[in-house]
Amino acid sequence: MQVDIDFNKKPIVVGKDGKDVYFKDIWPSTEEIAENQLSVPTAKLYSWDSNSTYIHEPPYFKNMTMDPLGPHGVEDANCLMNFGDSITTDHISPAGSIHKDSPAAKYLVEHGVDRKDFNSYGSCSLENGVKAVIAKSFERIHRSNLVGMGIVPLCFKSGEDADTLGLTGHELYTIDLPIRPGQDVTIQTDTKKSFTCTIRFDTEVTKAGGEKWKLMSDSEKAPYVAKAGKRKAEYDIALAAFNKTLVHVYGFCEFTSTDKWTGKYRLH
């Protein structure tokens, strides 16, 4: 790749008329730039547009102060989402194209956006002001990500879950959070139900790291984000290579007259 090109002397392309086109030929003049100047807001804070079809003010930005509040409990919180087992972040915050029948598509159409201009979902999750997540278990990276974003991961006690406790997701939840790693915390609902969960801050370092991360600027986070992205790319490559080595098993079983499994499988 040539990196010492003098665009004043070397053309960048040959036009349809066979003549050389130089960089100076396509560069706008000062007058042209002045004619197309965009208005620049003078306010120090971003002015959110309630009619925007791209970005809305996150609820956790409202009433935010320069000094973090520190660890505190959750009072009368709504259940934003109530899922079954084996849920991934892709189920909660999808990435990719916007389906024509999705709520997002309906919102865009109502705001005058043609389907051809739908663009796509972002690849990052939107936390919607989430304060805590309660689950039977967490995948390691997901638990760490929650902690890093200041969201409290809580685990049901063994043998318990939303169904066994009779939770519908329509309750209001109050969580007492004097935070210590591995501590049991009591959760109460407005329907007078009370149950215990284990807080999944596994170490004091994890807790301190999550608080420190929230205080860091984007430039301070950048090296860590880049390193994490590199590690994820390496993991994805390794996982794809591993998946190619897997043997897909389609199982079927036969029963004898005594209802004992004969253990027959077919490999494909």
CSV table of C-alpha atoms in Angstrom, one decimal:
chain,number,residue,atom,x,y,z
A,1,MET,CA,0.0,0.0,0.0
A,2,GLN,CA,1.4,3.4,-1.0
A,3,VAL,CA,1.3,6.0,1.8
A,4,ASP,CA,3.3,8.8,0.3
A,5,ILE,CA,0.9,9.9,-2.4
A,6,ASP,CA,1.0,13.6,-3.4
A,7,PHE,CA,-2.6,14.3,-4.2
A,8,ASN,CA,-1.6,17.7,-5.7
A,9,LYS,CA,0.3,16.0,-8.4
A,10,LYS,CA,-1.3,12.5,-8.8
A,11,PRO,CA,-4.9,12.1,-9.9
A,12,ILE,CA,-7.3,10.0,-7.8
A,13,VAL,CA,-9.4,8.8,-10.7
A,14,VAL,CA,-10.0,9.1,-14.4
A,15,GLY,CA,-13.3,10.7,-15.3
A,16,LYS,CA,-15.8,9.5,-17.9
A,17,ASP,CA,-14.4,12.0,-20.3
A,18,GLY,CA,-11.0,10.4,-20.0
A,19,LYS,CA,-9.5,13.3,-18.1
A,20,ASP,CA,-7.6,13.0,-14.8
A,21,VAL,CA,-9.5,14.1,-11.7
A,22,TYR,CA,-7.5,15.5,-8.8
A,23,PHE,CA,-8.4,15.9,-5.2
A,24,LYS,CA,-8.6,19.7,-5.6
A,25,ASP,CA,-11.4,19.2,-8.2
A,26,ILE,CA,-13.8,17.6,-5.7
A,27,TRP,CA,-12.8,19.4,-2.6
A,28,PRO,CA,-15.5,22.0,-1.7
A,29,SER,CA,-14.6,25.7,-1.7
A,30,THR,CA,-14.8,27.9,1.4
A,31,GLU,CA,-18.0,29.4,0.0
A,32,GLU,CA,-19.6,26.0,-0.5
A,33,ILE,CA,-18.8,25.0,3.0
A,34,ALA,CA,-20.2,28.3,4.4
A,35,GLU,CA,-23.5,27.7,2.5
A,36,ASN,CA,-23.9,24.3,4.1
A,37,GLN,CA,-23.0,25.1,7.7
A,38,LEU,CA,-25.0,23.3,10.3
A,39,SER,CA,-26.3,25.0,13.3
A,40,VAL,CA,-24.3,24.1,16.4
A,41,PRO,CA,-26.0,24.1,19.8
A,42,THR,CA,-24.3,26.3,22.4
A,43,ALA,CA,-25.7,24.5,25.5
A,44,LYS,CA,-23.2,22.5,27.5
A,45,LEU,CA,-25.6,19.5,27.8
A,46,TYR,CA,-27.1,17.5,24.9
A,47,SER,CA,-30.6,18.6,24.0
A,48,TRP,CA,-32.7,15.4,23.8
A,49,ASP,CA,-35.3,15.3,21.0
A,50,SER,CA,-38.5,13.5,22.2
A,51,ASN,CA,-39.4,12.9,18.5
A,52,SER,CA,-36.1,11.3,17.6
A,53,THR,CA,-36.3,7.8,15.9
A,54,TYR,CA,-32.7,7.1,16.8
A,55,ILE,CA,-32.0,8.0,20.4
A,56,HIS,CA,-34.0,8.8,23.5
A,57,GLU,CA,-32.8,10.0,26.9
A,58,PRO,CA,-32.2,7.0,29.1
A,59,PRO,CA,-34.3,7.2,32.3
A,60,TYR,CA,-31.2,6.8,34.5
A,61,PHE,CA,-29.8,10.1,33.1
A,62,LYS,CA,-32.7,12.0,34.7
A,63,ASN,CA,-31.9,13.6,38.1
A,64,MET,CA,-28.3,12.3,37.8
A,65,THR,CA,-25.8,14.2,39.9
A,66,MET,CA,-22.0,14.6,39.6
A,67,ASP,CA,-21.5,12.7,42.9
A,68,PRO,CA,-22.6,9.0,42.8
A,69,LEU,CA,-25.2,8.0,45.4
A,70,GLY,CA,-23.2,4.9,46.3
A,71,PRO,CA,-24.8,1.5,47.2
A,72,HIS,CA,-28.5,1.8,48.1
A,73,GLY,CA,-31.5,-0.4,48.2
A,74,VAL,CA,-34.3,-0.7,45.6
A,75,GLU,CA,-37.8,0.3,46.6
A,76,ASP,CA,-41.1,-0.5,44.9
A,77,ALA,CA,-39.5,-1.5,41.6
A,78,ASN,CA,-41.5,-2.9,38.7
A,79,CYS,CA,-40.5,-6.1,37.0
A,80,LEU,CA,-39.4,-5.0,33.6
A,81,MET,CA,-39.2,-8.5,32.1
A,82,ASN,CA,-40.1,-12.0,33.4
A,83,PHE,CA,-38.5,-14.8,31.4
A,84,GLY,CA,-38.2,-18.6,31.5
A,85,ASP,CA,-34.9,-20.5,31.5
A,86,SER,CA,-31.9,-20.2,29.2
A,87,ILE,CA,-32.3,-16.6,28.3
A,88,THR,CA,-29.4,-14.7,26.5
A,89,THR,CA,-28.8,-11.0,26.0
A,90,ASP,CA,-29.9,-11.5,22.4
A,91,HIS,CA,-33.4,-12.4,23.6
A,92,ILE,CA,-33.5,-9.2,25.8
A,93,SER,CA,-31.8,-6.7,23.5
A,94,PRO,CA,-31.8,-8.0,19.9
A,95,ALA,CA,-29.2,-6.9,17.4
A,96,GLY,CA,-29.7,-6.9,13.6
A,97,SER,CA,-32.5,-5.9,11.3
A,98,ILE,CA,-35.8,-4.5,12.6
A,99,HIS,CA,-38.6,-6.9,11.8
A,100,LYS,CA,-41.6,-5.2,10.0
A,101,ASP,CA,-44.1,-6.5,12.7
A,102,SER,CA,-42.0,-5.6,15.7
A,103,PRO,CA,-42.9,-2.8,18.2
A,104,ALA,CA,-39.8,-0.9,17.0
A,105,ALA,CA,-41.1,-1.0,13.4
A,106,LYS,CA,-44.5,0.2,14.5
A,107,TYR,CA,-43.0,3.1,16.4
A,108,LEU,CA,-40.9,4.1,13.4
A,109,VAL,CA,-43.8,3.9,10.9
A,110,GLU,CA,-45.9,6.1,13.3
A,111,HIS,CA,-43.1,8.7,13.2
A,112,GLY,CA,-42.9,8.8,9.4
A,113,VAL,CA,-40.0,6.5,8.8
A,114,ASP,CA,-40.2,4.3,5.7
A,115,ARG,CA,-39.4,0.6,6.0
A,116,LYS,CA,-36.5,1.0,3.6
A,117,ASP,CA,-35.0,3.5,6.1
A,118,PHE,CA,-35.4,1.3,9.2
A,119,ASN,CA,-31.7,0.8,9.7
A,120,SER,CA,-31.0,-1.8,12.4
A,121,TYR,CA,-30.9,-2.4,16.1
A,122,GLY,CA,-27.7,-1.4,17.9
A,123,SER,CA,-25.4,-4.2,19.0
A,124,CYS,CA,-25.2,-3.0,22.6
A,125,SER,CA,-27.8,-3.6,25.3
A,126,LEU,CA,-30.0,-0.9,26.7
A,127,GLU,CA,-30.4,-1.3,30.4
A,128,ASN,CA,-33.6,0.9,30.8
A,129,GLY,CA,-32.6,1.9,34.3
A,130,VAL,CA,-32.4,-1.7,35.5
A,131,LYS,CA,-31.3,-1.9,39.2
A,132,ALA,CA,-31.2,-5.7,39.8
A,133,VAL,CA,-31.6,-9.0,38.0
A,134,ILE,CA,-32.9,-12.1,39.8
A,135,ALA,CA,-32.2,-15.5,38.3
A,136,LYS,CA,-31.6,-19.2,39.2
A,137,SER,CA,-28.0,-18.9,37.9
A,138,PHE,CA,-25.8,-16.6,35.8
A,139,GLU,CA,-23.3,-17.3,33.0
A,140,ARG,CA,-20.0,-16.1,34.2
A,141,ILE,CA,-19.4,-13.3,31.7
A,142,HIS,CA,-23.0,-12.0,32.0
A,143,ARG,CA,-22.7,-11.8,35.8
A,144,SER,CA,-19.5,-9.8,35.5
A,145,ASN,CA,-21.1,-7.5,32.9
A,146,LEU,CA,-24.0,-6.8,35.2
A,147,VAL,CA,-21.6,-5.9,38.1
A,148,GLY,CA,-19.5,-3.7,35.8
A,149,MET,CA,-22.7,-1.7,34.9
A,150,GLY,CA,-23.7,-1.3,38.5
A,151,ILE,CA,-26.6,-3.8,38.2
A,152,VAL,CA,-27.0,-6.1,41.2
A,153,PRO,CA,-27.1,-9.9,40.3
A,154,LEU,CA,-29.2,-11.9,42.7
A,155,CYS,CA,-29.7,-15.7,42.7
A,156,PHE,CA,-32.8,-17.5,44.0
A,157,LYS,CA,-32.1,-20.1,46.7
A,158,SER,CA,-31.7,-23.7,45.6
A,159,GLY,CA,-35.1,-25.2,44.7
A,160,GLU,CA,-36.8,-21.9,44.4
A,161,ASP,CA,-37.7,-19.7,41.4
A,162,ALA,CA,-40.4,-17.3,40.3
A,163,ASP,CA,-42.9,-20.2,39.8
A,164,THR,CA,-42.3,-22.0,43.1
A,165,LEU,CA,-42.6,-18.6,44.9
A,166,GLY,CA,-45.8,-17.7,43.1
A,167,LEU,CA,-44.3,-14.6,41.5
A,168,THR,CA,-46.1,-13.3,38.4
A,169,GLY,CA,-43.9,-10.3,37.5
A,170,HIS,CA,-46.8,-7.8,38.2
A,171,GLU,CA,-45.6,-7.2,41.8
A,172,LEU,CA,-43.6,-4.2,43.1
A,173,TYR,CA,-40.2,-5.3,44.6
A,174,THR,CA,-38.3,-3.8,47.5
A,175,ILE,CA,-34.7,-5.1,48.0
A,176,ASP,CA,-32.6,-4.3,51.0
A,177,LEU,CA,-29.0,-3.9,49.8
A,178,PRO,CA,-26.3,-3.5,52.5
A,179,ILE,CA,-23.9,-5.0,50.0
A,180,ARG,CA,-21.4,-7.7,51.0
A,181,PRO,CA,-20.1,-10.5,48.7
A,182,GLY,CA,-22.2,-13.6,48.9
A,183,GLN,CA,-24.6,-12.0,51.4
A,184,ASP,CA,-28.2,-13.2,51.6
A,185,VAL,CA,-30.7,-10.3,51.0
A,186,THR,CA,-34.4,-10.2,51.7
A,187,ILE,CA,-36.8,-9.2,48.9
A,188,GLN,CA,-40.4,-8.2,49.7
A,189,THR,CA,-43.3,-7.5,47.3
A,190,ASP,CA,-46.3,-5.3,47.6
A,191,THR,CA,-48.4,-8.5,47.7
A,192,LYS,CA,-46.8,-9.4,51.1
A,193,LYS,CA,-44.5,-12.1,49.7
A,194,SER,CA,-41.0,-12.3,51.1
A,195,PHE,CA,-38.1,-14.4,49.9
A,196,THR,CA,-34.3,-14.6,50.2
A,197,CYS,CA,-31.7,-14.4,47.4
A,198,THR,CA,-28.0,-14.5,47.4
A,199,ILE,CA,-26.1,-11.5,46.1
A,200,ARG,CA,-23.6,-12.5,43.4
A,201,PHE,CA,-21.0,-9.9,44.2
A,202,ASP,CA,-18.4,-12.6,44.6
A,203,THR,CA,-15.5,-10.5,45.9
A,204,GLU,CA,-14.9,-7.1,47.4
A,205,VAL,CA,-12.7,-6.4,44.4
A,206,THR,CA,-15.6,-7.1,42.0
A,207,LYS,CA,-17.8,-4.6,43.9
A,208,ALA,CA,-15.1,-2.0,44.0
A,209,GLY,CA,-14.3,-2.5,40.4
A,210,GLY,CA,-17.9,-2.0,39.4
A,211,GLU,CA,-18.1,1.3,41.3
A,212,LYS,CA,-14.7,2.4,39.8
A,213,TRP,CA,-15.9,1.6,36.3
A,214,LYS,CA,-18.9,3.8,36.6
A,215,LEU,CA,-16.7,6.7,37.6
A,216,MET,CA,-14.3,6.3,34.7
A,217,SER,CA,-14.4,8.4,31.5
A,218,ASP,CA,-14.9,6.9,28.1
A,219,SER,CA,-11.2,7.6,27.3
A,220,GLU,CA,-10.1,5.8,30.5
A,221,LYS,CA,-12.4,2.8,29.6
A,222,ALA,CA,-11.2,2.6,26.0
A,223,PRO,CA,-8.1,0.4,26.5
A,224,TYR,CA,-10.1,-2.1,28.6
A,225,VAL,CA,-13.0,-2.1,26.1
A,226,ALA,CA,-10.5,-2.7,23.2
A,227,LYS,CA,-8.8,-5.5,25.1
A,228,ALA,CA,-12.2,-7.2,25.9
A,229,GLY,CA,-13.2,-6.8,22.2
A,230,LYS,CA,-9.9,-8.5,21.1
A,231,ARG,CA,-10.5,-11.4,23.6
A,232,LYS,CA,-14.1,-11.8,22.4
A,233,ALA,CA,-13.0,-12.0,18.8
A,234,GLU,CA,-10.4,-14.7,19.7
A,235,TYR,CA,-13.0,-16.6,21.6
A,236,ASP,CA,-15.5,-16.4,18.7
A,237,ILE,CA,-12.9,-17.8,16.3
A,238,ALA,CA,-12.0,-20.6,18.7
A,239,LEU,CA,-15.7,-21.4,19.3
A,240,ALA,CA,-16.4,-21.5,15.6
A,241,ALA,CA,-13.5,-23.9,15.1
A,242,PHE,CA,-14.7,-26.1,17.9
A,243,ASN,CA,-18.2,-26.2,16.6
A,244,LYS,CA,-17.0,-27.6,13.3
A,245,THR,CA,-15.6,-30.7,15.2
A,246,LEU,CA,-18.9,-31.5,16.9
A,247,VAL,CA,-20.8,-34.6,16.0
A,248,HIS,CA,-24.6,-33.9,15.9
A,249,VAL,CA,-26.5,-36.5,17.8
A,250,TYR,CA,-30.1,-37.2,16.9
A,251,GLY,CA,-31.4,-39.5,19.6
A,252,PHE,CA,-34.2,-41.9,19.6
A,253,CYS,CA,-35.0,-44.7,22.0
A,254,GLU,CA,-36.8,-48.0,21.9
A,255,PHE,CA,-38.6,-49.6,24.8
A,256,THR,CA,-38.9,-53.4,25.5
A,257,SER,CA,-42.0,-55.0,26.9
A,258,THR,CA,-40.6,-54.2,30.4
A,259,ASP,CA,-40.3,-50.5,29.5
A,260,LYS,CA,-36.5,-50.5,29.8
A,261,TRP,CA,-34.6,-48.2,27.4
A,262,THR,CA,-32.5,-50.2,25.0
A,263,GLY,CA,-30.1,-47.3,24.6
A,264,LYS,CA,-30.1,-47.1,20.8
A,265,TYR,CA,-28.8,-43.9,19.2
A,266,ARG,CA,-28.1,-42.8,15.7
A,267,LEU,CA,-25.2,-40.6,15.0
A,268,HIS,CA,-25.3,-38.1,12.1
